[in-house]
Short mmCIF file of N, CA and C in Angstrom, two decimals:
data_model
loop_
_atom_site.label_atom_id
_atom_site.label_comp_id
_atom_site.label_asym_id
_atom_site.label_seq_id
_atom_site.Cartn_x
_atom_site.Cartn_y
_atom_site.Cartn_z
N ILE A 1 -13.84 9.03 -16.94
CA ILE A 1 -14.59 7.84 -17.25
C ILE A 1 -16.01 8.09 -16.81
N VAL A 2 -16.95 7.91 -17.72
CA VAL A 2 -18.37 8.06 -17.41
C VAL A 2 -19.07 6.75 -17.74
N LEU A 3 -19.77 6.19 -16.76
CA LEU A 3 -20.45 4.92 -16.93
C LEU A 3 -21.95 5.11 -16.91
N LYS A 4 -22.67 4.25 -17.60
CA LYS A 4 -24.13 4.35 -17.69
C LYS A 4 -24.81 4.01 -16.38
N GLN A 5 -24.17 3.16 -15.58
CA GLN A 5 -24.76 2.76 -14.29
C GLN A 5 -23.62 2.52 -13.32
N PRO A 6 -23.88 2.58 -12.03
CA PRO A 6 -22.81 2.32 -11.06
C PRO A 6 -22.16 0.96 -11.32
N SER A 7 -20.84 0.95 -11.39
CA SER A 7 -20.11 -0.26 -11.77
C SER A 7 -18.81 -0.36 -11.00
N GLU A 8 -18.23 -1.56 -11.04
CA GLU A 8 -16.91 -1.80 -10.50
C GLU A 8 -15.90 -1.42 -11.58
N LEU A 9 -14.82 -0.74 -11.18
CA LEU A 9 -13.82 -0.26 -12.13
C LEU A 9 -12.44 -0.66 -11.62
N TRP A 10 -11.63 -1.20 -12.51
CA TRP A 10 -10.28 -1.66 -12.18
C TRP A 10 -9.26 -0.94 -13.06
N SER A 11 -8.09 -0.67 -12.50
CA SER A 11 -6.95 -0.16 -13.25
C SER A 11 -5.74 -0.98 -12.83
N PHE A 12 -4.94 -1.44 -13.81
CA PHE A 12 -3.79 -2.31 -13.53
C PHE A 12 -2.51 -1.74 -14.12
N LEU A 13 -1.42 -1.85 -13.37
CA LEU A 13 -0.09 -1.58 -13.88
C LEU A 13 0.72 -2.84 -13.59
N HIS A 14 1.05 -3.59 -14.63
CA HIS A 14 1.78 -4.85 -14.47
C HIS A 14 3.27 -4.56 -14.49
N THR A 15 4.01 -5.19 -13.58
CA THR A 15 5.44 -4.91 -13.46
C THR A 15 6.22 -6.12 -12.96
N ARG A 16 7.48 -6.16 -13.31
CA ARG A 16 8.41 -7.16 -12.77
C ARG A 16 9.13 -6.60 -11.54
N ALA A 17 8.90 -5.34 -11.23
CA ALA A 17 9.57 -4.70 -10.10
C ALA A 17 9.02 -5.19 -8.77
N GLN A 18 9.85 -5.03 -7.72
CA GLN A 18 9.37 -5.21 -6.35
C GLN A 18 8.49 -3.99 -6.06
N VAL A 19 7.32 -4.20 -5.47
CA VAL A 19 6.40 -3.11 -5.19
C VAL A 19 6.24 -2.96 -3.68
N ASP A 20 6.55 -1.77 -3.17
CA ASP A 20 6.37 -1.45 -1.76
C ASP A 20 5.33 -0.34 -1.66
N LEU A 21 4.18 -0.68 -1.05
CA LEU A 21 3.10 0.29 -0.91
C LEU A 21 3.33 1.20 0.29
N ALA A 22 2.95 2.47 0.15
CA ALA A 22 2.93 3.38 1.29
C ALA A 22 1.80 2.94 2.22
N LYS A 23 1.90 3.25 3.50
CA LYS A 23 0.89 2.84 4.47
C LYS A 23 -0.51 3.33 4.10
N ASP A 24 -0.60 4.52 3.50
CA ASP A 24 -1.92 5.06 3.15
C ASP A 24 -2.44 4.54 1.81
N GLY A 25 -1.64 3.73 1.09
CA GLY A 25 -2.08 3.16 -0.19
C GLY A 25 -2.15 4.16 -1.33
N ARG A 26 -1.67 5.36 -1.13
CA ARG A 26 -1.75 6.41 -2.15
C ARG A 26 -0.50 6.47 -3.03
N SER A 27 0.54 5.72 -2.68
CA SER A 27 1.74 5.69 -3.52
C SER A 27 2.42 4.33 -3.35
N ALA A 28 3.32 4.06 -4.30
CA ALA A 28 4.09 2.82 -4.27
C ALA A 28 5.48 3.09 -4.81
N LEU A 29 6.44 2.37 -4.28
CA LEU A 29 7.81 2.47 -4.77
C LEU A 29 8.12 1.18 -5.51
N LEU A 30 8.45 1.30 -6.79
CA LEU A 30 8.80 0.15 -7.62
C LEU A 30 10.32 0.10 -7.74
N THR A 31 10.91 -1.07 -7.44
CA THR A 31 12.36 -1.23 -7.48
C THR A 31 12.70 -2.42 -8.36
N ARG A 32 13.63 -2.17 -9.29
CA ARG A 32 14.08 -3.26 -10.18
C ARG A 32 15.45 -2.92 -10.75
N GLN A 33 16.35 -3.87 -10.69
CA GLN A 33 17.68 -3.74 -11.26
C GLN A 33 18.38 -2.45 -10.83
N GLY A 34 18.26 -2.14 -9.53
CA GLY A 34 18.94 -0.97 -8.97
C GLY A 34 18.30 0.36 -9.30
N LYS A 35 17.14 0.35 -9.93
CA LYS A 35 16.44 1.59 -10.28
C LYS A 35 15.10 1.64 -9.54
N GLN A 36 14.64 2.86 -9.26
CA GLN A 36 13.38 3.01 -8.55
C GLN A 36 12.47 4.02 -9.25
N LEU A 37 11.18 3.76 -9.12
CA LEU A 37 10.15 4.63 -9.68
C LEU A 37 9.06 4.77 -8.63
N LYS A 38 8.70 6.01 -8.31
CA LYS A 38 7.60 6.24 -7.37
C LYS A 38 6.34 6.48 -8.18
N VAL A 39 5.27 5.77 -7.84
CA VAL A 39 3.98 5.93 -8.49
C VAL A 39 3.02 6.51 -7.47
N GLU A 40 2.45 7.67 -7.79
CA GLU A 40 1.50 8.33 -6.90
C GLU A 40 0.12 8.31 -7.51
N LEU A 41 -0.88 8.04 -6.71
CA LEU A 41 -2.27 8.06 -7.15
C LEU A 41 -2.81 9.46 -6.86
N VAL A 42 -2.90 10.28 -7.90
CA VAL A 42 -3.32 11.67 -7.74
C VAL A 42 -4.82 11.76 -7.55
N GLN A 43 -5.57 11.07 -8.39
CA GLN A 43 -7.02 11.03 -8.23
C GLN A 43 -7.58 9.75 -8.80
N PRO A 44 -8.70 9.32 -8.24
CA PRO A 44 -9.58 9.97 -7.28
C PRO A 44 -9.02 9.91 -5.86
N ALA A 45 -9.43 10.88 -5.06
CA ALA A 45 -8.88 11.05 -3.71
C ALA A 45 -9.20 9.88 -2.79
N ASP A 46 -10.29 9.18 -3.01
CA ASP A 46 -10.67 8.09 -2.11
C ASP A 46 -10.18 6.72 -2.57
N ALA A 47 -9.47 6.64 -3.67
CA ALA A 47 -8.96 5.36 -4.18
C ALA A 47 -7.62 5.03 -3.52
N ARG A 48 -7.29 3.73 -3.51
CA ARG A 48 -6.04 3.25 -2.94
C ARG A 48 -5.44 2.18 -3.85
N PHE A 49 -4.10 2.08 -3.81
CA PHE A 49 -3.41 1.01 -4.52
C PHE A 49 -3.43 -0.26 -3.67
N SER A 50 -3.38 -1.40 -4.35
CA SER A 50 -3.09 -2.68 -3.73
C SER A 50 -2.18 -3.44 -4.69
N VAL A 51 -1.62 -4.53 -4.23
CA VAL A 51 -0.76 -5.36 -5.07
C VAL A 51 -1.37 -6.74 -5.17
N GLN A 52 -1.45 -7.26 -6.40
CA GLN A 52 -2.04 -8.57 -6.64
C GLN A 52 -1.18 -9.34 -7.64
N PRO A 53 -1.33 -10.66 -7.66
CA PRO A 53 -0.64 -11.42 -8.71
C PRO A 53 -1.09 -10.95 -10.09
N SER A 54 -0.19 -10.99 -11.02
CA SER A 54 -0.50 -10.56 -12.38
C SER A 54 -1.03 -11.75 -13.18
N VAL A 55 -2.30 -12.03 -12.97
CA VAL A 55 -2.97 -13.13 -13.66
C VAL A 55 -4.28 -12.60 -14.25
N PRO A 56 -4.75 -13.18 -15.34
CA PRO A 56 -6.03 -12.74 -15.90
C PRO A 56 -7.16 -12.92 -14.89
N GLY A 57 -8.09 -11.99 -14.87
CA GLY A 57 -9.26 -12.10 -14.01
C GLY A 57 -10.17 -13.22 -14.48
N LYS A 58 -11.08 -13.62 -13.61
CA LYS A 58 -11.95 -14.75 -13.96
C LYS A 58 -12.84 -14.46 -15.16
N HIS A 59 -13.09 -13.20 -15.46
CA HIS A 59 -13.93 -12.84 -16.61
C HIS A 59 -13.11 -12.29 -17.79
N SER A 60 -11.78 -12.30 -17.66
CA SER A 60 -10.91 -11.77 -18.71
C SER A 60 -10.76 -12.78 -19.84
N PRO A 61 -10.66 -12.29 -21.07
CA PRO A 61 -10.37 -13.22 -22.17
C PRO A 61 -8.96 -13.79 -21.99
N GLN A 62 -8.77 -15.01 -22.42
CA GLN A 62 -7.46 -15.66 -22.31
C GLN A 62 -7.10 -16.28 -23.65
N PRO A 63 -6.71 -15.45 -24.61
CA PRO A 63 -6.37 -15.98 -25.93
C PRO A 63 -5.17 -16.92 -25.86
N PRO A 64 -5.11 -17.91 -26.76
CA PRO A 64 -4.06 -18.92 -26.69
C PRO A 64 -2.64 -18.37 -26.82
N LYS A 65 -2.44 -17.26 -27.51
CA LYS A 65 -1.08 -16.73 -27.70
C LYS A 65 -0.77 -15.56 -26.76
N GLN A 66 -1.54 -15.42 -25.68
CA GLN A 66 -1.29 -14.35 -24.72
C GLN A 66 0.06 -14.57 -24.07
N SER A 67 0.86 -13.49 -23.94
CA SER A 67 2.18 -13.63 -23.33
C SER A 67 2.04 -13.95 -21.84
N SER A 68 3.06 -14.55 -21.30
CA SER A 68 3.06 -14.99 -19.91
C SER A 68 3.27 -13.82 -18.96
N ASN A 69 2.64 -13.89 -17.81
CA ASN A 69 2.84 -12.89 -16.77
C ASN A 69 3.76 -13.41 -15.67
N LYS A 70 4.47 -14.50 -15.96
CA LYS A 70 5.37 -15.10 -14.99
C LYS A 70 6.38 -14.06 -14.51
N GLY A 71 6.54 -13.95 -13.20
CA GLY A 71 7.50 -13.01 -12.63
C GLY A 71 6.96 -11.60 -12.49
N LYS A 72 5.69 -11.39 -12.80
CA LYS A 72 5.09 -10.06 -12.71
C LYS A 72 4.06 -10.01 -11.60
N GLN A 73 3.79 -8.81 -11.14
CA GLN A 73 2.68 -8.55 -10.24
C GLN A 73 1.98 -7.30 -10.72
N ALA A 74 0.84 -7.00 -10.15
CA ALA A 74 0.04 -5.88 -10.62
C ALA A 74 -0.18 -4.88 -9.50
N LEU A 75 0.07 -3.61 -9.80
CA LEU A 75 -0.31 -2.51 -8.93
C LEU A 75 -1.73 -2.16 -9.36
N VAL A 76 -2.68 -2.27 -8.44
CA VAL A 76 -4.10 -2.25 -8.78
C VAL A 76 -4.84 -1.12 -8.07
N VAL A 77 -5.77 -0.51 -8.82
CA VAL A 77 -6.76 0.38 -8.22
C VAL A 77 -8.11 -0.25 -8.52
N ARG A 78 -8.89 -0.50 -7.47
CA ARG A 78 -10.22 -1.09 -7.63
C ARG A 78 -11.23 -0.16 -6.97
N MET A 79 -12.24 0.23 -7.73
CA MET A 79 -13.28 1.10 -7.20
C MET A 79 -14.63 0.46 -7.46
N GLN A 80 -15.55 0.68 -6.53
CA GLN A 80 -16.88 0.11 -6.67
C GLN A 80 -17.93 1.22 -6.72
N GLU A 81 -19.05 0.89 -7.34
CA GLU A 81 -20.18 1.82 -7.46
C GLU A 81 -19.76 3.14 -8.12
N VAL A 82 -18.96 3.05 -9.17
CA VAL A 82 -18.48 4.23 -9.89
C VAL A 82 -19.48 4.59 -10.98
N THR A 83 -19.80 5.87 -11.08
CA THR A 83 -20.59 6.37 -12.20
C THR A 83 -19.76 7.34 -13.04
N GLU A 84 -18.88 8.08 -12.37
CA GLU A 84 -18.01 9.01 -13.10
C GLU A 84 -16.75 9.24 -12.27
N THR A 85 -15.59 9.18 -12.93
CA THR A 85 -14.33 9.38 -12.23
C THR A 85 -13.23 9.72 -13.21
N LYS A 86 -12.12 10.12 -12.69
CA LYS A 86 -10.90 10.34 -13.46
C LYS A 86 -9.79 9.65 -12.68
N ILE A 87 -9.01 8.81 -13.35
CA ILE A 87 -7.88 8.15 -12.71
C ILE A 87 -6.61 8.84 -13.22
N GLU A 88 -5.84 9.36 -12.26
CA GLU A 88 -4.61 10.05 -12.62
C GLU A 88 -3.48 9.54 -11.74
N ASP A 89 -2.42 9.03 -12.36
CA ASP A 89 -1.22 8.57 -11.66
C ASP A 89 -0.08 9.50 -12.04
N ARG A 90 0.87 9.63 -11.15
CA ARG A 90 2.10 10.38 -11.43
C ARG A 90 3.25 9.42 -11.20
N MET A 91 4.18 9.34 -12.16
CA MET A 91 5.32 8.46 -12.05
C MET A 91 6.59 9.29 -12.03
N LEU A 92 7.37 9.10 -10.96
CA LEU A 92 8.57 9.92 -10.75
C LEU A 92 9.79 9.03 -10.55
N PRO A 93 10.84 9.20 -11.36
CA PRO A 93 12.06 8.43 -11.11
C PRO A 93 12.67 8.88 -9.78
N VAL A 94 13.27 7.92 -9.07
CA VAL A 94 13.89 8.19 -7.77
C VAL A 94 15.39 7.99 -7.91
N GLU A 95 16.16 8.95 -7.45
CA GLU A 95 17.62 8.82 -7.47
C GLU A 95 18.02 7.80 -6.40
N VAL A 96 18.79 6.81 -6.80
CA VAL A 96 19.24 5.77 -5.88
C VAL A 96 20.69 6.04 -5.55
N SER A 97 20.99 6.11 -4.24
CA SER A 97 22.38 6.33 -3.80
C SER A 97 23.21 5.09 -4.07
N PRO A 98 24.46 5.29 -4.51
CA PRO A 98 25.33 4.13 -4.77
C PRO A 98 25.71 3.38 -3.52
#
């Protein structure tokens, strides 16, 4: 991603899963219906995940037929003063013991 001027940059992954963040904010474990998925933030190295309600932002368009985000939350990466970056996530299924 290359921006013309330093800007705030957001990345969202909306999910119905329970989200458990690692202490360092570099990975999250998503759990739903007995299945798990590990999400790792590969780059940028200084970015961290957070969890927020899955609602449109104050500047987001809100068309009348937009589907509901009820029951969802968002795994979020927020970066400030970005001029150039690459966002790379890795998603790995986790074997769940019976």
